[in-house]
mmCIF file of C-alpha atoms in Angstrom:
data_model
loop_
_atom_site.group_PDB
_atom_site.id
_atom_site.type_symbol
_atom_site.label_atom_id
_atom_site.label_comp_id
_atom_site.label_asym_id
_atom_site.label_seq_id
_atom_site.Cartn_x
_atom_site.Cartn_y
_atom_site.Cartn_z
ATOM 1 C CA GLY I 1 -2.082 -16.647 1.964
ATOM 2 C CA ALA I 2 -1.382 -13.646 -0.278
ATOM 3 C CA VAL I 3 2.302 -13.301 0.511
ATOM 4 C CA VAL I 4 4.466 -10.873 -1.417
ATOM 5 C CA SER I 5 8.215 -11.238 -1.092
ATOM 6 C CA GLN I 6 10.600 -8.428 -1.880
ATOM 7 C CA HIS I 7 14.338 -8.804 -2.281
ATOM 8 C CA PRO I 8 16.714 -7.452 -1.201
ATOM 9 C CA SER I 9 15.397 -5.873 1.974
ATOM 10 C CA TRP I 10 18.359 -3.508 2.264
ATOM 11 C CA VAL I 11 20.988 -2.391 -0.195
ATOM 12 C CA ILE I 12 23.815 0.111 0.078
ATOM 13 C CA CYS I 13 25.773 0.987 -3.016
ATOM 14 C CA LYS I 14 27.906 3.635 -4.618
ATOM 15 C CA SER I 15 26.587 6.453 -6.743
ATOM 16 C CA GLY I 16 26.314 5.455 -10.395
ATOM 17 C CA THR I 17 25.459 1.832 -9.673
ATOM 18 C CA SER I 18 22.314 0.211 -11.015
ATOM 19 C CA VAL I 19 20.223 -1.687 -8.485
ATOM 20 C CA LYS I 20 17.588 -4.328 -9.178
ATOM 21 C CA ILE I 21 14.769 -5.031 -6.754
ATOM 22 C CA GLU I 22 12.602 -8.130 -7.113
ATOM 23 C CA CYS I 23 8.976 -8.494 -6.139
ATOM 24 C CA ARG I 24 7.400 -11.939 -6.068
ATOM 25 C CA SER I 25 3.905 -13.128 -5.283
ATOM 26 C CA LEU I 26 4.542 -16.418 -3.517
ATOM 27 C CA ASP I 27 1.154 -18.084 -3.328
ATOM 28 C CA PHE I 28 -0.934 -16.346 -5.944
ATOM 29 C CA GLN I 29 -0.713 -15.095 -9.492
ATOM 30 C CA ALA I 30 -0.620 -11.357 -9.983
ATOM 31 C CA THR I 31 -1.607 -9.782 -13.263
ATOM 32 C CA THR I 32 -0.852 -6.352 -11.835
ATOM 33 C CA MET I 33 1.972 -5.211 -9.588
ATOM 34 C CA PHE I 34 2.621 -1.728 -8.293
ATOM 35 C CA TRP I 35 5.789 0.054 -7.246
ATOM 36 C CA TYR I 36 5.811 2.731 -4.559
ATOM 37 C CA ARG I 37 8.393 4.965 -2.991
ATOM 38 C CA GLN I 38 8.286 6.235 0.570
ATOM 39 C CA PHE I 39 10.481 8.894 2.142
ATOM 40 C CA PRO I 40 10.902 9.110 5.926
ATOM 41 C CA LYS I 41 7.793 10.293 7.778
ATOM 42 C CA GLN I 42 5.851 10.478 4.520
ATOM 43 C CA SER I 43 3.181 8.422 2.856
ATOM 44 C CA LEU I 44 3.638 6.027 -0.038
ATOM 45 C CA MET I 45 3.860 7.511 -3.509
ATOM 46 C CA LEU I 46 2.833 5.383 -6.456
ATOM 47 C CA MET I 47 5.592 5.265 -9.051
ATOM 48 C CA ALA I 48 4.250 2.855 -11.644
ATOM 49 C CA THR I 49 1.792 0.120 -12.441
ATOM 50 C CA SER I 50 3.210 -3.051 -13.908
ATOM 51 C CA ASN I 51 1.087 -5.424 -15.959
ATOM 52 C CA GLU I 52 2.302 -8.874 -16.887
ATOM 53 C CA GLY I 53 3.465 -9.041 -20.481
ATOM 54 C CA SER I 54 3.106 -5.333 -21.243
ATOM 55 C CA LYS I 55 4.896 -2.075 -20.612
ATOM 56 C CA ALA I 56 4.593 -0.427 -17.239
ATOM 57 C CA THR I 57 2.528 2.715 -16.772
ATOM 58 C CA TYR I 58 4.439 5.427 -14.944
ATOM 59 C CA GLU I 59 2.986 8.178 -12.792
ATOM 60 C CA GLN I 60 3.607 11.772 -13.705
ATOM 61 C CA GLY I 61 7.068 12.920 -12.770
ATOM 62 C CA VAL I 62 8.579 9.429 -12.600
ATOM 63 C CA GLU I 63 11.367 8.897 -15.136
ATOM 64 C CA LYS I 64 10.771 5.643 -16.969
ATOM 65 C CA ASP I 65 14.383 5.473 -18.164
ATOM 66 C CA LYS I 66 15.577 5.862 -14.613
ATOM 67 C CA PHE I 67 13.254 3.302 -13.064
ATOM 68 C CA LEU I 68 13.035 0.300 -15.355
ATOM 69 C CA ILE I 69 10.205 -2.091 -14.631
ATOM 70 C CA ASN I 70 9.850 -5.597 -15.989
ATOM 71 C CA HIS I 71 6.894 -7.879 -15.271
ATOM 72 C CA ALA I 72 7.908 -11.036 -17.064
ATOM 73 C CA SER I 73 5.619 -13.503 -15.332
ATOM 74 C CA LEU I 74 2.503 -13.659 -13.197
ATOM 75 C CA THR I 75 4.622 -13.939 -10.063
ATOM 76 C CA LEU I 76 7.583 -11.646 -10.647
ATOM 77 C CA SER I 77 8.141 -7.962 -11.276
ATOM 78 C CA THR I 78 11.481 -6.189 -11.061
ATOM 79 C CA LEU I 79 12.409 -2.551 -10.572
ATOM 80 C CA THR I 80 15.856 -1.449 -11.672
ATOM 81 C CA VAL I 81 17.103 1.901 -10.472
ATOM 82 C CA THR I 82 19.636 2.832 -13.123
ATOM 83 C CA SER I 83 22.701 4.943 -12.383
ATOM 84 C CA ALA I 84 21.472 5.576 -8.867
ATOM 85 C CA HIS I 85 22.358 8.777 -7.062
ATOM 86 C CA PRO I 86 21.963 9.821 -3.415
ATOM 87 C CA GLU I 87 18.617 11.478 -4.142
ATOM 88 C CA ASP I 88 17.285 8.059 -5.181
ATOM 89 C CA SER I 89 17.798 6.805 -1.639
ATOM 90 C CA SER I 90 14.413 5.811 -0.338
ATOM 91 C CA PHE I 91 12.196 2.947 0.793
ATOM 92 C CA TYR I 92 10.811 1.138 -2.245
ATOM 93 C CA ILE I 93 7.744 -1.030 -1.794
ATOM 94 C CA CYS I 94 5.962 -3.269 -4.244
ATOM 95 C CA SER I 95 2.467 -4.653 -4.139
ATOM 96 C CA ALA I 96 0.654 -7.302 -6.094
ATOM 97 C CA ARG I 97 -2.965 -7.851 -6.914
ATOM 98 C CA ALA I 98 -4.267 -11.338 -7.495
ATOM 99 C CA VAL I 99 -6.050 -12.426 -10.632
ATOM 100 C CA ALA I 100 -9.721 -11.710 -10.025
ATOM 101 C CA GLN I 101 -11.719 -14.590 -8.600
ATOM 102 C CA GLY I 102 -15.214 -14.312 -10.014
ATOM 103 C CA SER I 103 -16.821 -11.060 -8.934
ATOM 104 C CA SER I 104 -14.824 -10.569 -5.749
ATOM 105 C CA ASN I 105 -12.504 -7.603 -5.626
ATOM 106 C CA GLN I 106 -8.920 -8.490 -4.891
ATOM 107 C CA PRO I 107 -6.954 -6.079 -2.676
ATOM 108 C CA GLN I 108 -3.307 -5.235 -3.127
ATOM 109 C CA HIS I 109 -0.858 -7.117 -0.943
ATOM 110 C CA PHE I 110 2.441 -5.454 -0.163
ATOM 111 C CA GLY I 111 5.992 -6.631 0.171
ATOM 112 C CA ASP I 112 8.106 -5.568 3.127
ATOM 113 C CA GLY I 113 10.024 -3.000 1.157
ATOM 114 C CA THR I 114 13.619 -2.393 0.126
ATOM 115 C CA ARG I 115 15.688 0.237 1.864
ATOM 116 C CA LEU I 116 17.981 1.723 -0.785
ATOM 117 C CA SER I 117 20.904 3.864 0.331
ATOM 118 C CA ILE I 118 23.142 5.436 -2.277
ATOM 119 C CA LEU I 119 26.481 6.753 -1.058
ATOM 120 C CA LEU Q 1 -8.831 8.951 -7.778
ATOM 121 C CA ALA Q 2 -11.077 9.656 -4.785
ATOM 122 C CA LYS Q 3 -9.279 11.734 -2.183
ATOM 123 C CA THR Q 4 -9.461 10.663 1.435
ATOM 124 C CA THR Q 5 -9.226 12.649 4.638
ATOM 125 C CA GLN Q 6 -8.348 11.098 7.983
ATOM 126 C CA PRO Q 7 -7.180 12.443 11.332
ATOM 127 C CA ILE Q 8 -3.413 12.849 11.507
ATOM 128 C CA SER Q 9 -3.084 11.085 14.836
ATOM 129 C CA MET Q 10 -5.019 9.367 17.601
ATOM 130 C CA ASP Q 11 -3.993 8.239 21.058
ATOM 131 C CA SER Q 12 -5.505 5.347 22.940
ATOM 132 C CA TYR Q 13 -4.837 2.952 25.805
ATOM 133 C CA GLU Q 14 -4.526 -0.786 25.866
ATOM 134 C CA GLY Q 15 -7.846 -2.584 25.899
ATOM 135 C CA GLN Q 16 -9.811 0.305 24.416
ATOM 136 C CA GLU Q 17 -11.654 0.350 21.128
ATOM 137 C CA VAL Q 18 -10.233 2.660 18.498
ATOM 138 C CA ASN Q 19 -12.407 4.089 15.752
ATOM 139 C CA ILE Q 20 -10.816 5.913 12.828
ATOM 140 C CA THR Q 21 -13.129 7.743 10.465
ATOM 141 C CA CYS Q 22 -12.151 8.490 6.899
ATOM 142 C CA SER Q 23 -13.938 10.910 4.585
ATOM 143 C CA HIS Q 24 -14.129 10.205 0.855
ATOM 144 C CA ASN Q 25 -16.773 12.555 -0.489
ATOM 145 C CA ASN Q 26 -15.927 11.928 -4.139
ATOM 146 C CA ILE Q 27 -16.066 8.160 -4.027
ATOM 147 C CA ALA Q 28 -17.176 6.641 -7.322
ATOM 148 C CA THR Q 29 -19.612 3.816 -7.933
ATOM 149 C CA ASN Q 30 -16.833 1.351 -8.786
ATOM 150 C CA ASP Q 31 -14.638 2.224 -5.800
ATOM 151 C CA TYR Q 32 -13.923 -0.139 -2.924
ATOM 152 C CA ILE Q 33 -12.712 1.078 0.474
ATOM 153 C CA THR Q 34 -9.626 -0.593 1.861
ATOM 154 C CA TRP Q 35 -7.681 -0.077 5.067
ATOM 155 C CA TYR Q 36 -4.026 -0.874 5.598
ATOM 156 C CA GLN Q 37 -1.719 -0.858 8.626
ATOM 157 C CA GLN Q 38 1.946 0.050 8.371
ATOM 158 C CA PHE Q 39 4.727 -0.372 10.903
ATOM 159 C CA PRO Q 40 8.044 1.490 10.495
ATOM 160 C CA SER Q 41 10.299 0.039 7.789
ATOM 161 C CA GLN Q 42 7.668 -2.442 6.665
ATOM 162 C CA GLY Q 43 5.197 -2.585 3.822
ATOM 163 C CA PRO Q 44 1.527 -1.887 4.475
ATOM 164 C CA ARG Q 45 -0.507 -4.837 5.707
ATOM 165 C CA PHE Q 46 -4.056 -5.381 4.474
ATOM 166 C CA ILE Q 47 -6.619 -5.073 7.267
ATOM 167 C CA ILE Q 48 -10.074 -5.011 5.744
ATOM 168 C CA GLN Q 49 -11.993 -4.048 2.642
ATOM 169 C CA GLY Q 50 -15.605 -3.215 1.937
ATOM 170 C CA TYR Q 51 -18.046 -1.678 -0.484
ATOM 171 C CA LYS Q 52 -21.059 -0.857 1.669
ATOM 172 C CA THR Q 53 -22.684 -1.568 5.051
ATOM 173 C CA LYS Q 54 -20.567 -3.456 7.564
ATOM 174 C CA VAL Q 55 -17.700 -5.858 7.151
ATOM 175 C CA THR Q 56 -16.038 -7.732 9.997
ATOM 176 C CA ASN Q 57 -13.028 -9.999 10.134
ATOM 177 C CA GLU Q 58 -10.843 -11.404 12.870
ATOM 178 C CA VAL Q 59 -8.972 -8.147 13.470
ATOM 179 C CA ALA Q 60 -11.323 -5.255 12.664
ATOM 180 C CA SER Q 61 -14.708 -4.018 11.565
ATOM 181 C CA LEU Q 62 -15.457 -1.575 8.803
ATOM 182 C CA PHE Q 63 -18.615 0.526 8.886
ATOM 183 C CA ILE Q 64 -19.755 2.217 5.673
ATOM 184 C CA PRO Q 65 -22.922 4.349 5.641
ATOM 185 C CA ALA Q 66 -25.388 4.206 2.791
ATOM 186 C CA ASP Q 67 -23.982 7.274 1.010
ATOM 187 C CA ARG Q 68 -20.448 5.778 1.175
ATOM 188 C CA LYS Q 69 -18.931 9.225 1.663
ATOM 189 C CA SER Q 70 -17.131 8.066 4.772
ATOM 190 C CA SER Q 71 -16.047 4.892 6.489
ATOM 191 C CA THR Q 72 -14.975 3.973 10.000
ATOM 192 C CA LEU Q 73 -12.376 1.390 10.890
ATOM 193 C CA SER Q 74 -12.958 -0.087 14.316
ATOM 194 C CA LEU Q 75 -10.148 -1.850 16.166
ATOM 195 C CA PRO Q 76 -11.485 -3.684 19.229
ATOM 196 C CA ARG Q 77 -9.383 -3.874 22.413
ATOM 197 C CA VAL Q 78 -6.132 -2.489 21.055
ATOM 198 C CA SER Q 79 -2.748 -3.510 22.400
ATOM 199 C CA LEU Q 80 0.644 -1.826 22.304
ATOM 200 C CA SER Q 81 1.464 -3.720 19.116
ATOM 201 C CA ASP Q 82 -1.368 -1.923 17.312
ATOM 202 C CA THR Q 83 0.665 1.279 17.377
ATOM 203 C CA ALA Q 84 1.088 2.004 13.670
ATOM 204 C CA VAL Q 85 -0.006 4.202 10.791
ATOM 205 C CA TYR Q 86 -3.416 3.336 9.360
ATOM 206 C CA TYR Q 87 -4.307 4.236 5.808
ATOM 207 C CA CYS Q 88 -7.751 4.519 4.291
ATOM 208 C CA LEU Q 89 -7.828 4.137 0.526
ATOM 209 C CA VAL Q 90 -10.445 3.981 -2.168
ATOM 210 C CA GLY Q 91 -9.778 2.308 -5.470
ATOM 211 C CA ASP Q 92 -11.569 1.289 -8.619
ATOM 212 C CA TRP Q 93 -12.155 -2.435 -8.700
ATOM 213 C CA ASP Q 94 -11.108 -2.597 -12.334
ATOM 214 C CA ASP Q 95 -7.625 -1.099 -12.257
ATOM 215 C CA TYR Q 96 -7.374 -0.744 -8.488
ATOM 216 C CA LYS Q 97 -4.795 1.982 -8.580
ATOM 217 C CA LEU Q 98 -4.478 3.267 -5.040
ATOM 218 C CA SER Q 99 -3.498 6.704 -3.837
ATOM 219 C CA PHE Q 100 -2.207 6.857 -0.287
ATOM 220 C CA GLY Q 101 -3.089 9.825 1.879
ATOM 221 C CA ALA Q 102 -1.192 10.890 4.961
ATOM 222 C CA GLY Q 103 -2.691 8.159 7.136
ATOM 223 C CA THR Q 104 -3.535 8.197 10.834
ATOM 224 C CA THR Q 105 -0.815 7.523 13.368
ATOM 225 C CA VAL Q 106 -2.381 5.550 16.197
ATOM 226 C CA THR Q 107 -0.404 5.421 19.410
ATOM 227 C CA VAL Q 108 -1.477 2.907 22.029
ATOM 228 C CA ARG Q 109 -0.211 3.499 25.547
ATOM 229 C CA ALA Q 110 -0.057 1.135 28.495
#
């Protein structure tokens, strides 16, 4: 259980293109999804928190107009990198947290990431 | 967010037990402790989570002392496929926003 699917897994595109990445929770409902970025040999950096039906909360230094997040349903969040440039090339990873079951704390479950390469 | 400190790297051999200790001196009352494993070019995989005392599942054990200022992930009888980066995180159980530290690179040798 607790499977998070991310699509696409790899994308290469030209500078100036906008790229959409999808994150789906396959077997559970997620009120909250998170988007991370990871550069080679570095740890994950939280970019934004996405709550179903409301605007995403961005971390300091993350441009909300550059990284558009939509969380339209309890199983889908999308990240759109608008007008991507080579410096946006990175490994983008989403995670989802299940709707709380009683008093038990639900951990985040991660997708397998999207490798974005901007030429 | 509670900051965590873990060793940068650890080496081990197949069949040995690996124990990774994480310090989180500023852990708050509402914080849970969660450990993840990450292989190259993959997302982190949930290993185990706990609040206090000891938690055990089919892959690992998590030991948390009474003051909760540290925790130890124990991986029994590691194999080559356990070579990965292991992250210790603490997060509030209400918003559960996680902050990843540098992690511990565990290398298992034959």
